[in-house]
Short mmCIF file of C-alpha atoms and ligand atoms in Angstrom, two decimals:
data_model
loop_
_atom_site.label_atom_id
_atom_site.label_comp_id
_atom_site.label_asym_id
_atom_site.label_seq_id
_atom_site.Cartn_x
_atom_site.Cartn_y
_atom_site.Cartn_z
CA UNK A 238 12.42 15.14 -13.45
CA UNK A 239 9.89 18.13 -14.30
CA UNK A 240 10.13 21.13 -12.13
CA UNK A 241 6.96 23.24 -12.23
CA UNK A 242 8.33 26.86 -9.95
CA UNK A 243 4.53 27.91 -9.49
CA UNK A 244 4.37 31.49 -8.58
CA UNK A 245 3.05 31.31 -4.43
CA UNK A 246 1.58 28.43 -2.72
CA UNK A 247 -2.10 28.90 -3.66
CA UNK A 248 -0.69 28.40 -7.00
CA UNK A 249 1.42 25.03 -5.78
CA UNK A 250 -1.46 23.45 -4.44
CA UNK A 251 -3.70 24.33 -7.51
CA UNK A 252 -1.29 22.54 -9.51
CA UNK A 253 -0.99 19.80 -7.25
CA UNK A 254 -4.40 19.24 -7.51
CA UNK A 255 -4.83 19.06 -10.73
CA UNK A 256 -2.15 16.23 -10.90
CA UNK A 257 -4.46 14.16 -8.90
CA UNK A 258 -7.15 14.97 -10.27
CA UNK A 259 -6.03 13.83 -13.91
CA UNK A 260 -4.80 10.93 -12.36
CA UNK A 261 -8.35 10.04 -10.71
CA UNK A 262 -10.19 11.07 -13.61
CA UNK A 263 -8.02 9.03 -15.89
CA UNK A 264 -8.32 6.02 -13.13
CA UNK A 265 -11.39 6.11 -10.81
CA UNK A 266 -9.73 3.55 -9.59
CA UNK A 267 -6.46 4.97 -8.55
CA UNK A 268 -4.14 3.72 -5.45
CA UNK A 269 -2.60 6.82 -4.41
CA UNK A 270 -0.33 7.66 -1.55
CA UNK A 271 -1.09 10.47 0.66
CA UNK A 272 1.11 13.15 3.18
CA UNK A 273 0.00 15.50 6.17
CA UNK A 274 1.64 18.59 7.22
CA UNK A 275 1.03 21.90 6.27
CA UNK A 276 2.50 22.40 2.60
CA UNK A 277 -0.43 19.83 1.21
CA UNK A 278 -3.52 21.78 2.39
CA UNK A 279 -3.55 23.66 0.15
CA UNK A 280 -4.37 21.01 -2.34
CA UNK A 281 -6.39 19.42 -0.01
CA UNK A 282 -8.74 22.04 -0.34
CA UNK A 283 -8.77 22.47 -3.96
CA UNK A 284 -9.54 19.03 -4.16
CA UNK A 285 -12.68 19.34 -1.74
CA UNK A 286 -13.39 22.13 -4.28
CA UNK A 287 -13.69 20.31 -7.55
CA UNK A 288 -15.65 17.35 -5.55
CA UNK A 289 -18.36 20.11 -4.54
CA UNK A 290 -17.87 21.48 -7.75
CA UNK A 291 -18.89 18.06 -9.42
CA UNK A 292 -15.95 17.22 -10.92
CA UNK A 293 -14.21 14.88 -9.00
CA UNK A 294 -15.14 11.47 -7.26
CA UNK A 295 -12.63 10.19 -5.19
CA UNK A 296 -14.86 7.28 -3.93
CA UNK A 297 -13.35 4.75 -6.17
CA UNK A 298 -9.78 5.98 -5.39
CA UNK A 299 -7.83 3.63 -2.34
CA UNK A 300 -5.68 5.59 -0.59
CA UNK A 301 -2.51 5.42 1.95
CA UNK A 302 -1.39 7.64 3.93
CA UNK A 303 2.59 8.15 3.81
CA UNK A 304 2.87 7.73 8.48
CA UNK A 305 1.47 7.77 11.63
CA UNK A 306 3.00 8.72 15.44
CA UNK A 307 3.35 6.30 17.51
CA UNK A 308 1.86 6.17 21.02
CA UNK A 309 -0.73 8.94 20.26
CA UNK A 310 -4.04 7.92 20.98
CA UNK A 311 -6.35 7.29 17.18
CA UNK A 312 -8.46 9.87 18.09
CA UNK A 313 -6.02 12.25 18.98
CA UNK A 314 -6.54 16.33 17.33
CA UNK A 315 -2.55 15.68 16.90
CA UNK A 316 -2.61 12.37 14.98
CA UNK A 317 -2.57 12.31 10.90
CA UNK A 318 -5.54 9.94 11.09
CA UNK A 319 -7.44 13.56 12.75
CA UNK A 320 -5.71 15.43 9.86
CA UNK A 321 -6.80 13.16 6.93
CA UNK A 322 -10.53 13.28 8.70
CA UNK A 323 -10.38 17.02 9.13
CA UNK A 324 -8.91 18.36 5.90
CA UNK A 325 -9.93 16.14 3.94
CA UNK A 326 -11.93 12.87 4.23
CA UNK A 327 -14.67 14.41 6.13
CA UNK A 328 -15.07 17.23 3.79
CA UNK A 329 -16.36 15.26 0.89
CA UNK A 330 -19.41 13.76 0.05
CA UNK A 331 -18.17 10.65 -1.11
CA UNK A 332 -14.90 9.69 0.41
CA UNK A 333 -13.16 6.94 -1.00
CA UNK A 334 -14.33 3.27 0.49
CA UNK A 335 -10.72 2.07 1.19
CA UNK A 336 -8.69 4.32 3.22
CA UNK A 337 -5.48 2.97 5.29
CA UNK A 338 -3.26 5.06 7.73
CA UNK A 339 -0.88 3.09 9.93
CA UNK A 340 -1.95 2.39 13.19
CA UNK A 341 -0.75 4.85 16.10
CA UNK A 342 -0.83 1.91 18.64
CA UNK A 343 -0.65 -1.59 17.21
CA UNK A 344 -0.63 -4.07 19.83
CA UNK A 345 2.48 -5.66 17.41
CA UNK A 346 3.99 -3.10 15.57
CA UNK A 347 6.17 -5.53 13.10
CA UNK A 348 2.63 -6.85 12.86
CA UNK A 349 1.40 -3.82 11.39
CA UNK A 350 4.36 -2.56 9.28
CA UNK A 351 3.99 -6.12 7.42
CA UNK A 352 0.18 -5.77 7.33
CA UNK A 353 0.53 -2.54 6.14
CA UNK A 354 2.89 -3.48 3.37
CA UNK A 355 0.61 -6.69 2.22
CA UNK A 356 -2.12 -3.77 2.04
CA UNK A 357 -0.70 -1.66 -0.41
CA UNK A 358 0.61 -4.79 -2.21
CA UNK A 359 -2.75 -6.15 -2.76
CA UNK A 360 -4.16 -3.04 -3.55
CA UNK A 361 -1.65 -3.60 -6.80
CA UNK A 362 1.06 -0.99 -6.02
CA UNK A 363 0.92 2.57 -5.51
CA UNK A 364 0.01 4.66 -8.53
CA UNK A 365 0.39 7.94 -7.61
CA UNK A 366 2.43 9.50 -4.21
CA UNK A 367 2.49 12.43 -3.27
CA UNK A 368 4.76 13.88 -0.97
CA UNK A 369 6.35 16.67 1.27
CA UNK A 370 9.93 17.10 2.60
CA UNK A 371 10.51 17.76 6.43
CA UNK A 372 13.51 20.08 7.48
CA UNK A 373 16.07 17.56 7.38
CA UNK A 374 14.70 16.08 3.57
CA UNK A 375 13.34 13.45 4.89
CA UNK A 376 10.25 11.89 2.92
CA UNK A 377 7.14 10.31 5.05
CA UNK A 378 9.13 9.73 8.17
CA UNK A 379 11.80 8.02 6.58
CA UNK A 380 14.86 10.13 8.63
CA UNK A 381 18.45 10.41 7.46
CA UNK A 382 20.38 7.52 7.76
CA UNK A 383 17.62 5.15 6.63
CA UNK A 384 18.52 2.10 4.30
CA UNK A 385 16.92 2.26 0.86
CA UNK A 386 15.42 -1.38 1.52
CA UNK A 387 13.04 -0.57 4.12
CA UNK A 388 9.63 -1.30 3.65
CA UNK A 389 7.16 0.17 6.55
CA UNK A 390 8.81 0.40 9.28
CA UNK A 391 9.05 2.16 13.06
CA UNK A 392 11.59 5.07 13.02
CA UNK A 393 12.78 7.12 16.26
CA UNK A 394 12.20 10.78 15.05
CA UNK A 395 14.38 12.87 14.48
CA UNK A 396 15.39 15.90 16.91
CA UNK A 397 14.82 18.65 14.25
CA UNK A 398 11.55 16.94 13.08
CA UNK A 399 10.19 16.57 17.23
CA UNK A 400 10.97 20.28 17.70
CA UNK A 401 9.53 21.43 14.40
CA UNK A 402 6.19 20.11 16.39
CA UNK A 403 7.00 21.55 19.82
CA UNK A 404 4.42 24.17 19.66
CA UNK A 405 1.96 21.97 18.31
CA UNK A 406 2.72 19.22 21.29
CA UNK A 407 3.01 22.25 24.08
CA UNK A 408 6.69 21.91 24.29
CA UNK A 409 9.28 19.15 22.61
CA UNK A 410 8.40 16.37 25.66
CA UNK A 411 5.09 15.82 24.47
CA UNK A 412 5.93 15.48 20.52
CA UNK A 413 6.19 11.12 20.40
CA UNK A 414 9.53 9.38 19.87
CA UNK A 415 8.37 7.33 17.23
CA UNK A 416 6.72 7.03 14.30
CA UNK A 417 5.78 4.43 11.57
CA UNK A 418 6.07 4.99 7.91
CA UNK A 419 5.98 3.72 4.71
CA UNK A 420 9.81 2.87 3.38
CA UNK A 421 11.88 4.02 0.56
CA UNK A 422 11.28 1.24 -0.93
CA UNK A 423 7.80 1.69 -1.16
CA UNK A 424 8.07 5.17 -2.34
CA UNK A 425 10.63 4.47 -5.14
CA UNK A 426 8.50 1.81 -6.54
CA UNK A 427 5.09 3.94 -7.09
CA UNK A 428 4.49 4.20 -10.11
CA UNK A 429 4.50 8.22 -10.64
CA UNK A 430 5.79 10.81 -7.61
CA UNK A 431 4.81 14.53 -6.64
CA UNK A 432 7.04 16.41 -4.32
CA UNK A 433 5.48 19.39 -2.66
CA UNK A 434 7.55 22.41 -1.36
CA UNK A 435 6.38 25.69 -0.13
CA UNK A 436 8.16 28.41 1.73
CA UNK A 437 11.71 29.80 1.80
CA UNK A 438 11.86 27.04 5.00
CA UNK A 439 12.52 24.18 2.51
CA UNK A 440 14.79 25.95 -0.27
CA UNK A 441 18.39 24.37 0.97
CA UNK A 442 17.13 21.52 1.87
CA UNK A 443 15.16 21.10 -1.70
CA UNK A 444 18.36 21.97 -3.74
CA UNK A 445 20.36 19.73 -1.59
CA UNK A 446 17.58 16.84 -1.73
CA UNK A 447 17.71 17.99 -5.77
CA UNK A 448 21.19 18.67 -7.12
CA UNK A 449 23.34 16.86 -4.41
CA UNK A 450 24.50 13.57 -4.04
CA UNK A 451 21.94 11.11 -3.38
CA UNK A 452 22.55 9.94 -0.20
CA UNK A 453 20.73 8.28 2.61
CA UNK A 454 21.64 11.26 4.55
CA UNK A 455 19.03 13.71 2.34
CA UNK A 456 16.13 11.09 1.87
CA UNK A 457 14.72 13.13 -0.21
CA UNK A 458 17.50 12.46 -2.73
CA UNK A 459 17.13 9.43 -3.83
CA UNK A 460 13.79 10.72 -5.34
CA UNK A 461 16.37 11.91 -8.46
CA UNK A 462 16.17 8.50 -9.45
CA UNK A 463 12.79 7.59 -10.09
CA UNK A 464 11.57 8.05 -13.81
CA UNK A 465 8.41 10.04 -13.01
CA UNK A 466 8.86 12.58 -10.49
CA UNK A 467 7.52 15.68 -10.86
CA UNK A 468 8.41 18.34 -7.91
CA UNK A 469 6.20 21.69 -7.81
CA UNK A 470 7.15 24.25 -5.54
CA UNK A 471 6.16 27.82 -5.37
CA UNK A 472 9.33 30.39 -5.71
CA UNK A 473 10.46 31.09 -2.16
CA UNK A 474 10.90 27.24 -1.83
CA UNK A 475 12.65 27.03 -5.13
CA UNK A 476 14.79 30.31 -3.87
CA UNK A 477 18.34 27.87 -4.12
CA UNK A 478 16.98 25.79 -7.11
CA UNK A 479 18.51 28.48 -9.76
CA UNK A 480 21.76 31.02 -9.71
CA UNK A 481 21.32 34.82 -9.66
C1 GLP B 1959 6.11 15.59 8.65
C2 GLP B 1959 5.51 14.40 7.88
C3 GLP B 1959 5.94 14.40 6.44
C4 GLP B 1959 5.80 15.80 5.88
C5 GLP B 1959 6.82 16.69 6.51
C6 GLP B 1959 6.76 18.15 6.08
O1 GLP B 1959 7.06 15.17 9.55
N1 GLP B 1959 5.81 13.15 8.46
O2 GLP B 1959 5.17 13.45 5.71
O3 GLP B 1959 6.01 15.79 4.50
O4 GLP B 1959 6.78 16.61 7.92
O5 GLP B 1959 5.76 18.84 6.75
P1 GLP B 1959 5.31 20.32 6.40
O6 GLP B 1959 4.54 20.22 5.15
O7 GLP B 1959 4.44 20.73 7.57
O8 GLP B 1959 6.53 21.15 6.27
#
């Protein structure tokens, strides 16, 4: 694993950035994996930078997003398909041509966890991932408890993760129930990972999801196991990561 403690989170999401922007310099052609929330906006925007900046072309790049709610409407301010368009698809000039994000209301929804899945498989595998870590360490919305095995898959959120977006919702009995998300499975076999953490929020859960047992009760943990991860955190998040 490489740890890169970056300094604050302007300084986390410059770094991310740069990861995926070797990668997509290296390989135009890239299949990367992508997360919402708030700790990747950051690099969001850098990214949007170095496009303007005429240094990066993501057009070539096919990208997948991590999850979806369930239930919410598409075109919903509140779904990640709005987030992806808003922070970052919509701000370049030259968005990549393929760009998947589970659907929020499949008519089937086996029908789209498999469809999803042949996607990324005939895309040729995910190159690059990056991802965040919710409250409880779970990665995309794969919640404790989940098998390993899973590929995409529907999930029934977690409390802690529904409250986390009460505010956003207007109170927890709007946040959905369900979500759909790419599996461990999926994750484990990308070929290279980033893990994103900002804010003394995350530190516990980080050094659990880091130096504890790996355990389908920290998702996050099983990410110890895959030969290229690199996390990058800024120092409040990696506040547990190191003794006094
Ligand atoms: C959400 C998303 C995850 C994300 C996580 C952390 O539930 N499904 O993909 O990584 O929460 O979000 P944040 O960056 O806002 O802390």
């Amino acid at each position: 694993m490489n740890l890169l403690i970056e300094r604050n989170a302007k300084d986390m999401s410059a770094t991310a950035a740069r990861l995926v922007a070797r990668q997509v310099l290296t390989q135009p052609r890239s299949v990367l994996a992508l997360p919402t929330g708030d700790t990747p906006r950051g690099m969001y925007d850098v990214l949007v930078g170095l496009e303007q900046g005429g240094l990066l072309d993501l057009s070539g790049v096919c990208a997948f997003n991590l999850d979806e709610y369930l239930g919410l409407p598409e075109d919903d301010p509140r779904s990640f398909r709005s987030y992806m368009l808003k922070h970052l698809w919509e701000r370049l000039a030259a968005p990549p041509a393929h760009r998947y994000i589970p659907m929020s209301n499949p008519a089937d929804e086996q029908a789209e966890c498999t469809a999803y899945d042949e996607a990324m498989r005939r895309a040729g595998g995910v190159e690059l991932m990056v991802l965040g870590i919710g409250p409880n360490g779970h990665i995309g919305f794969n919640e404790p408890g989940t098998p390993w095995a899973l590929g995409t898959h529907f999930v029934a959120l977690a409390e802690v993760t529904r409250r986390k977006e009460a505010a956003r919702f207007g109170g927890l009995a709007n946040v959905p129930r369900w979500g759909i998300s790419m599996g461990i499975r999926t994750i484990m076999r990308s070929g290279q990972i980033v893990l994103l953490a900002s804010g003394e929020g995350k530190a516990e859960v980080l050094a659990r999801a880091l130096l504890g047992p790996v355990t389908t009760e920290v998702p996050a943990s099983v990410l110890q196991l895959h030969p290229r991860l690199t996390v990058v955190v800024d120092r409040p998040a990696a506040g547990a990561l190191t003794t006094p």
